[in-house]
């Protein structure tokens, strides 16, 4: 009778089934939570690890739009590139496939080589008039048009330049994220035993 009562109150097979489901679902939930947290750095304009450390502002704004534009956001490609590459019970890998992501996240101070390339510059133009025409007994000047007389692309040889890119971290270890994820894990583990 006691064995029957224990078996009815504690469903071991149900716990095993829920544990297997959790082993599959929990890494996906945690990866999604981390992705959202990392992408939120772009909205916060800083890295959140026990409080937000604001990113260093741009040194100069090249256009009027740059004054109001958020740091690290021009097209949004960097923010959208944050994605989960692997999420299983052993490990979760989240990263970005954009080449400049590491430089912005970790910062960079050193020398950069720039490959030979072509640079666009203002085209050299002049105004010319078309052939004169004789209309109603009067000579009229031809239509005015602008003609390009110079090439607007110049060959630039390879060169090196010094770079000092400040660290603007948006992905990595965070105390705030660890607290969020430990709460999520606790909630999920509590559901296993119900």
PDB file of C-alpha atoms in Angstrom:
ATOM      1  CA  UNK A   1       0.000   0.000   0.000  1.00  0.00           C
ATOM      2  CA  UNK A   2       2.834   2.445   0.859  1.00  0.00           C
ATOM      3  CA  UNK A   3       4.629   1.701  -2.431  1.00  0.00           C
ATOM      4  CA  UNK A   4       1.417   2.411  -4.339  1.00  0.00           C
ATOM      5  CA  UNK A   5       0.942   5.765  -2.522  1.00  0.00           C
ATOM      6  CA  UNK A   6       4.542   6.858  -3.218  1.00  0.00           C
ATOM      7  CA  UNK A   7       4.237   5.861  -6.873  1.00  0.00           C
ATOM      8  CA  UNK A   8       0.981   7.815  -7.291  1.00  0.00           C
ATOM      9  CA  UNK A   9       2.373  10.986  -5.673  1.00  0.00           C
ATOM     10  CA  UNK A  10       5.730  10.966  -7.438  1.00  0.00           C
ATOM     11  CA  UNK A  11       5.591  10.384 -11.189  1.00  0.00           C
ATOM     12  CA  UNK A  12       9.204   9.421 -11.965  1.00  0.00           C
ATOM     13  CA  UNK A  13       8.549   8.868 -15.671  1.00  0.00           C
ATOM     14  CA  UNK A  14       6.956  12.328 -15.932  1.00  0.00           C
ATOM     15  CA  UNK A  15      10.022  13.888 -14.279  1.00  0.00           C
ATOM     16  CA  UNK A  16      12.346  12.056 -16.698  1.00  0.00           C
ATOM     17  CA  UNK A  17      10.255  13.185 -19.692  1.00  0.00           C
ATOM     18  CA  UNK A  18      10.218  16.814 -18.525  1.00  0.00           C
ATOM     19  CA  UNK A  19      13.977  16.660 -17.875  1.00  0.00           C
ATOM     20  CA  UNK A  20      14.651  15.451 -21.440  1.00  0.00           C
ATOM     21  CA  UNK A  21      12.410  18.187 -22.847  1.00  0.00           C
ATOM     22  CA  UNK A  22      14.218  20.768 -20.689  1.00  0.00           C
ATOM     23  CA  UNK A  23      17.632  19.556 -21.896  1.00  0.00           C
ATOM     24  CA  UNK A  24      16.481  20.408 -25.415  1.00  0.00           C
ATOM     25  CA  UNK A  25      14.483  23.618 -24.765  1.00  0.00           C
ATOM     26  CA  UNK A  26      16.486  25.380 -22.038  1.00  0.00           C
ATOM     27  CA  UNK A  27      19.611  26.131 -24.152  1.00  0.00           C
ATOM     28  CA  UNK A  28      17.383  27.665 -26.849  1.00  0.00           C
ATOM     29  CA  UNK A  29      15.592  29.846 -24.270  1.00  0.00           C
ATOM     30  CA  UNK A  30      18.912  30.976 -22.745  1.00  0.00           C
ATOM     31  CA  UNK A  31      20.432  31.678 -26.185  1.00  0.00           C
ATOM     32  CA  UNK A  32      17.409  33.767 -27.182  1.00  0.00           C
ATOM     33  CA  UNK A  33      17.600  35.662 -23.892  1.00  0.00           C
ATOM     34  CA  UNK A  34      21.315  36.372 -24.411  1.00  0.00           C
ATOM     35  CA  UNK A  35      20.774  37.510 -28.036  1.00  0.00           C
ATOM     36  CA  UNK A  36      18.092  39.956 -26.903  1.00  0.00           C
ATOM     37  CA  UNK A  37      20.339  41.205 -24.086  1.00  0.00           C
ATOM     38  CA  UNK A  38      23.284  41.787 -26.451  1.00  0.00           C
ATOM     39  CA  UNK A  39      21.102  43.588 -29.000  1.00  0.00           C
ATOM     40  CA  UNK A  40      19.719  45.819 -26.223  1.00  0.00           C
ATOM     41  CA  UNK A  41      23.249  47.254 -25.796  1.00  0.00           C
ATOM     42  CA  UNK A  42      22.687  49.220 -29.005  1.00  0.00           C
ATOM     43  CA  UNK A  43      19.561  50.821 -27.538  1.00  0.00           C
ATOM     44  CA  UNK A  44      21.230  51.489 -24.158  1.00  0.00           C
ATOM     45  CA  UNK A  45      24.316  52.848 -25.948  1.00  0.00           C
ATOM     46  CA  UNK A  46      26.539  50.996 -23.502  1.00  0.00           C
ATOM     47  CA  UNK A  47      27.464  47.661 -21.921  1.00  0.00           C
ATOM     48  CA  UNK A  48      25.321  46.437 -19.028  1.00  0.00           C
ATOM     49  CA  UNK A  49      27.306  44.489 -16.449  1.00  0.00           C
ATOM     50  CA  UNK A  50      25.969  45.496 -13.031  1.00  0.00           C
ATOM     51  CA  UNK A  51      25.043  48.919 -14.397  1.00  0.00           C
ATOM     52  CA  UNK A  52      25.394  50.438 -17.852  1.00  0.00           C
ATOM     53  CA  UNK A  53      28.850  51.691 -18.875  1.00  0.00           C
ATOM     54  CA  UNK A  54      28.072  54.199 -21.634  1.00  0.00           C
ATOM     55  CA  UNK A  55      30.098  53.973 -24.841  1.00  0.00           C
ATOM     56  CA  UNK A  56      32.596  56.691 -25.687  1.00  0.00           C
ATOM     57  CA  UNK A  57      31.040  59.171 -28.143  1.00  0.00           C
ATOM     58  CA  UNK A  58      32.258  59.521 -31.711  1.00  0.00           C
ATOM     59  CA  UNK A  59      35.260  61.795 -32.124  1.00  0.00           C
ATOM     60  CA  UNK A  60      33.601  63.751 -34.929  1.00  0.00           C
ATOM     61  CA  UNK A  61      30.303  63.780 -36.731  1.00  0.00           C
ATOM     62  CA  UNK A  62      30.830  63.888 -40.483  1.00  0.00           C
ATOM     63  CA  UNK A  63      27.236  64.715 -41.454  1.00  0.00           C
ATOM     64  CA  UNK A  64      24.312  66.489 -39.822  1.00  0.00           C
ATOM     65  CA  UNK A  65      22.580  63.131 -39.437  1.00  0.00           C
ATOM     66  CA  UNK A  66      25.540  61.783 -37.415  1.00  0.00           C
ATOM     67  CA  UNK A  67      24.752  64.248 -34.616  1.00  0.00           C
ATOM     68  CA  UNK A  68      21.478  62.463 -33.777  1.00  0.00           C
ATOM     69  CA  UNK A  69      22.473  58.954 -34.907  1.00  0.00           C
ATOM     70  CA  UNK A  70      23.220  56.377 -32.201  1.00  0.00           C
ATOM     71  CA  UNK A  71      26.769  55.094 -31.814  1.00  0.00           C
ATOM     72  CA  UNK A  72      27.558  51.863 -33.755  1.00  0.00           C
ATOM     73  CA  UNK A  73      24.351  52.204 -35.768  1.00  0.00           C
ATOM     74  CA  UNK A  74      24.456  53.353 -39.370  1.00  0.00           C
ATOM     75  CA  UNK A  75      22.685  50.622 -41.303  1.00  0.00           C
ATOM     76  CA  UNK A  76      21.838  48.348 -38.344  1.00  0.00           C
ATOM     77  CA  UNK A  77      23.836  45.467 -39.859  1.00  0.00           C
ATOM     78  CA  UNK A  78      26.051  45.007 -36.783  1.00  0.00           C
ATOM     79  CA  UNK A  79      23.082  44.750 -34.423  1.00  0.00           C
ATOM     80  CA  UNK A  80      21.225  42.359 -36.747  1.00  0.00           C
ATOM     81  CA  UNK A  81      24.327  40.175 -37.168  1.00  0.00           C
ATOM     82  CA  UNK A  82      24.222  38.978 -33.535  1.00  0.00           C
ATOM     83  CA  UNK A  83      22.923  35.426 -33.705  1.00  0.00           C
ATOM     84  CA  UNK A  84      23.149  32.002 -32.113  1.00  0.00           C
ATOM     85  CA  UNK A  85      25.519  29.618 -33.859  1.00  0.00           C
ATOM     86  CA  UNK A  86      25.093  26.693 -31.476  1.00  0.00           C
ATOM     87  CA  UNK A  87      22.737  26.026 -28.576  1.00  0.00           C
ATOM     88  CA  UNK A  88      22.806  22.632 -26.879  1.00  0.00           C
ATOM     89  CA  UNK A  89      23.053  21.357 -23.309  1.00  0.00           C
ATOM     90  CA  UNK A  90      26.878  21.456 -23.414  1.00  0.00           C
ATOM     91  CA  UNK A  91      27.420  24.950 -24.831  1.00  0.00           C
ATOM     92  CA  UNK A  92      25.809  28.043 -26.309  1.00  0.00           C
ATOM     93  CA  UNK A  93      27.728  30.045 -28.935  1.00  0.00           C
ATOM     94  CA  UNK A  94      26.505  33.511 -29.877  1.00  0.00           C
ATOM     95  CA  UNK A  95      28.465  35.845 -32.130  1.00  0.00           C
ATOM     96  CA  UNK A  96      28.599  38.055 -35.190  1.00  0.00           C
ATOM     97  CA  UNK A  97      29.909  37.278 -38.664  1.00  0.00           C
ATOM     98  CA  UNK A  98      30.681  40.912 -39.538  1.00  0.00           C
ATOM     99  CA  UNK A  99      34.468  41.462 -39.813  1.00  0.00           C
ATOM    100  CA  UNK A 100      34.529  44.751 -37.900  1.00  0.00           C
ATOM    101  CA  UNK A 101      32.442  43.447 -34.957  1.00  0.00           C
ATOM    102  CA  UNK A 102      35.516  42.286 -32.998  1.00  0.00           C
ATOM    103  CA  UNK A 103      37.266  45.656 -33.397  1.00  0.00           C
ATOM    104  CA  UNK A 104      34.257  47.537 -32.026  1.00  0.00           C
ATOM    105  CA  UNK A 105      33.560  45.037 -29.234  1.00  0.00           C
ATOM    106  CA  UNK A 106      37.167  44.714 -27.989  1.00  0.00           C
ATOM    107  CA  UNK A 107      38.637  48.014 -29.193  1.00  0.00           C
ATOM    108  CA  UNK A 108      41.810  48.329 -31.266  1.00  0.00           C
ATOM    109  CA  UNK A 109      44.975  50.366 -30.969  1.00  0.00           C
ATOM    110  CA  UNK A 110      47.656  49.867 -33.586  1.00  0.00           C
ATOM    111  CA  UNK A 111      48.546  50.122 -37.257  1.00  0.00           C
ATOM    112  CA  UNK A 112      46.142  49.153 -40.027  1.00  0.00           C
ATOM    113  CA  UNK A 113      47.153  48.441 -43.631  1.00  0.00           C
ATOM    114  CA  UNK A 114      44.839  49.848 -46.295  1.00  0.00           C
ATOM    115  CA  UNK A 115      44.915  48.041 -49.649  1.00  0.00           C
ATOM    116  CA  UNK A 116      45.312  49.967 -52.936  1.00  0.00           C
ATOM    117  CA  UNK A 117      41.932  51.212 -54.123  1.00  0.00           C
ATOM    118  CA  UNK A 118      40.154  53.879 -56.174  1.00  0.00           C
ATOM    119  CA  UNK A 119      38.801  56.976 -54.470  1.00  0.00           C
ATOM    120  CA  UNK A 120      35.943  59.028 -55.872  1.00  0.00           C
ATOM    121  CA  UNK A 121      36.398  62.775 -55.940  1.00  0.00           C
ATOM    122  CA  UNK A 122      34.365  65.671 -57.284  1.00  0.00           C
ATOM    123  CA  UNK A 123      34.086  65.427 -61.071  1.00  0.00           C
ATOM    124  CA  UNK A 124      35.624  68.243 -63.097  1.00  0.00           C
ATOM    125  CA  UNK A 125      32.877  69.787 -65.240  1.00  0.00           C
ATOM    126  CA  UNK A 126      32.343  72.794 -67.491  1.00  0.00           C
ATOM    127  CA  UNK A 127      29.368  74.452 -69.160  1.00  0.00           C
ATOM    128  CA  UNK A 128      29.104  74.399 -72.949  1.00  0.00           C
ATOM    129  CA  UNK A 129      26.498  75.628 -75.378  1.00  0.00           C
ATOM    130  CA  UNK A 130      25.048  73.648 -78.239  1.00  0.00           C
ATOM    131  CA  UNK A 131      25.017  74.748 -81.916  1.00  0.00           C
ATOM    132  CA  UNK A 132      23.300  78.087 -82.600  1.00  0.00           C
ATOM    133  CA  UNK A 133      20.052  77.954 -84.528  1.00  0.00           C
ATOM    134  CA  UNK A 134      18.384  80.481 -86.855  1.00  0.00           C
ATOM    135  CA  UNK A 135      14.759  80.961 -85.744  1.00  0.00           C
ATOM    136  CA  UNK A 136      12.396  83.582 -87.239  1.00  0.00           C
ATOM    137  CA  UNK A 137      15.259  85.556 -88.708  1.00  0.00           C
ATOM    138  CA  UNK A 138      17.235  85.646 -85.411  1.00  0.00           C
ATOM    139  CA  UNK A 139      20.261  83.606 -84.376  1.00  0.00           C
ATOM    140  CA  UNK A 140      19.687  81.915 -80.965  1.00  0.00           C
ATOM    141  CA  UNK A 141      22.325  80.450 -78.747  1.00  0.00           C
ATOM    142  CA  UNK A 142      22.174  76.665 -78.312  1.00  0.00           C
ATOM    143  CA  UNK A 143      21.067  74.985 -75.068  1.00  0.00           C
ATOM    144  CA  UNK A 144      23.459  75.090 -72.148  1.00  0.00           C
ATOM    145  CA  UNK A 145      24.639  71.770 -70.778  1.00  0.00           C
ATOM    146  CA  UNK A 146      27.259  70.537 -68.323  1.00  0.00           C
ATOM    147  CA  UNK A 147      29.996  68.284 -69.651  1.00  0.00           C
ATOM    148  CA  UNK A 148      32.360  66.188 -67.552  1.00  0.00           C
ATOM    149  CA  UNK A 149      35.936  66.777 -68.618  1.00  0.00           C
ATOM    150  CA  UNK A 150      37.879  64.956 -65.890  1.00  0.00           C
ATOM    151  CA  UNK A 151      37.852  61.500 -64.294  1.00  0.00           C
ATOM    152  CA  UNK A 152      36.337  61.471 -60.826  1.00  0.00           C
ATOM    153  CA  UNK A 153      38.129  58.299 -59.656  1.00  0.00           C
ATOM    154  CA  UNK A 154      41.747  58.366 -58.572  1.00  0.00           C
ATOM    155  CA  UNK A 155      44.050  55.420 -57.924  1.00  0.00           C
ATOM    156  CA  UNK A 156      45.246  55.374 -54.335  1.00  0.00           C
ATOM    157  CA  UNK A 157      48.262  53.240 -53.435  1.00  0.00           C
ATOM    158  CA  UNK A 158      48.302  51.032 -50.356  1.00  0.00           C
ATOM    159  CA  UNK A 159      49.303  52.705 -47.102  1.00  0.00           C
ATOM    160  CA  UNK A 160      49.277  52.245 -43.332  1.00  0.00           C
ATOM    161  CA  UNK A 161      47.501  54.359 -40.744  1.00  0.00           C
ATOM    162  CA  UNK A 162      47.424  54.486 -36.972  1.00  0.00           C
ATOM    163  CA  UNK A 163      44.102  53.557 -35.441  1.00  0.00           C
ATOM    164  CA  UNK A 164      42.712  54.036 -31.970  1.00  0.00           C
ATOM    165  CA  UNK A 165      39.235  52.513 -31.845  1.00  0.00           C
ATOM    166  CA  UNK A 166      37.731  52.695 -28.342  1.00  0.00           C
ATOM    167  CA  UNK A 167      36.182  49.587 -26.800  1.00  0.00           C
ATOM    168  CA  UNK A 168      32.404  49.655 -27.214  1.00  0.00           C
ATOM    169  CA  UNK A 169      31.427  46.246 -25.889  1.00  0.00           C
ATOM    170  CA  UNK A 170      28.062  44.836 -26.905  1.00  0.00           C
ATOM    171  CA  UNK A 171      28.653  41.102 -26.467  1.00  0.00           C
ATOM    172  CA  UNK A 172      30.411  39.084 -23.752  1.00  0.00           C
ATOM    173  CA  UNK A 173      30.189  38.085 -20.069  1.00  0.00           C
ATOM    174  CA  UNK A 174      27.816  40.184 -17.991  1.00  0.00           C
ATOM    175  CA  UNK A 175      26.836  39.917 -14.323  1.00  0.00           C
ATOM    176  CA  UNK A 176      23.373  41.251 -15.199  1.00  0.00           C
ATOM    177  CA  UNK A 177      22.865  38.564 -17.865  1.00  0.00           C
ATOM    178  CA  UNK A 178      24.102  35.838 -15.493  1.00  0.00           C
ATOM    179  CA  UNK A 179      21.510  36.914 -12.882  1.00  0.00           C
ATOM    180  CA  UNK A 180      18.732  36.908 -15.498  1.00  0.00           C
ATOM    181  CA  UNK A 181      19.720  33.482 -16.753  1.00  0.00           C
ATOM    182  CA  UNK A 182      20.060  31.944 -13.281  1.00  0.00           C
ATOM    183  CA  UNK A 183      16.492  33.097 -12.559  1.00  0.00           C
ATOM    184  CA  UNK A 184      15.316  31.534 -15.816  1.00  0.00           C
ATOM    185  CA  UNK A 185      17.097  28.259 -15.017  1.00  0.00           C
ATOM    186  CA  UNK A 186      15.578  28.163 -11.519  1.00  0.00           C
ATOM    187  CA  UNK A 187      12.056  28.681 -12.901  1.00  0.00           C
ATOM    188  CA  UNK A 188      12.521  25.951 -15.509  1.00  0.00           C
ATOM    189  CA  UNK A 189      13.976  23.476 -13.003  1.00  0.00           C
ATOM    190  CA  UNK A 190      11.039  24.079 -10.646  1.00  0.00           C
ATOM    191  CA  UNK A 191       8.638  23.021 -13.400  1.00  0.00           C
ATOM    192  CA  UNK A 192      10.424  19.657 -13.772  1.00  0.00           C
ATOM    193  CA  UNK A 193       9.389  18.501 -10.311  1.00  0.00           C
ATOM    194  CA  UNK A 194       5.691  19.406 -10.608  1.00  0.00           C
TER     195      UNK A 194
END
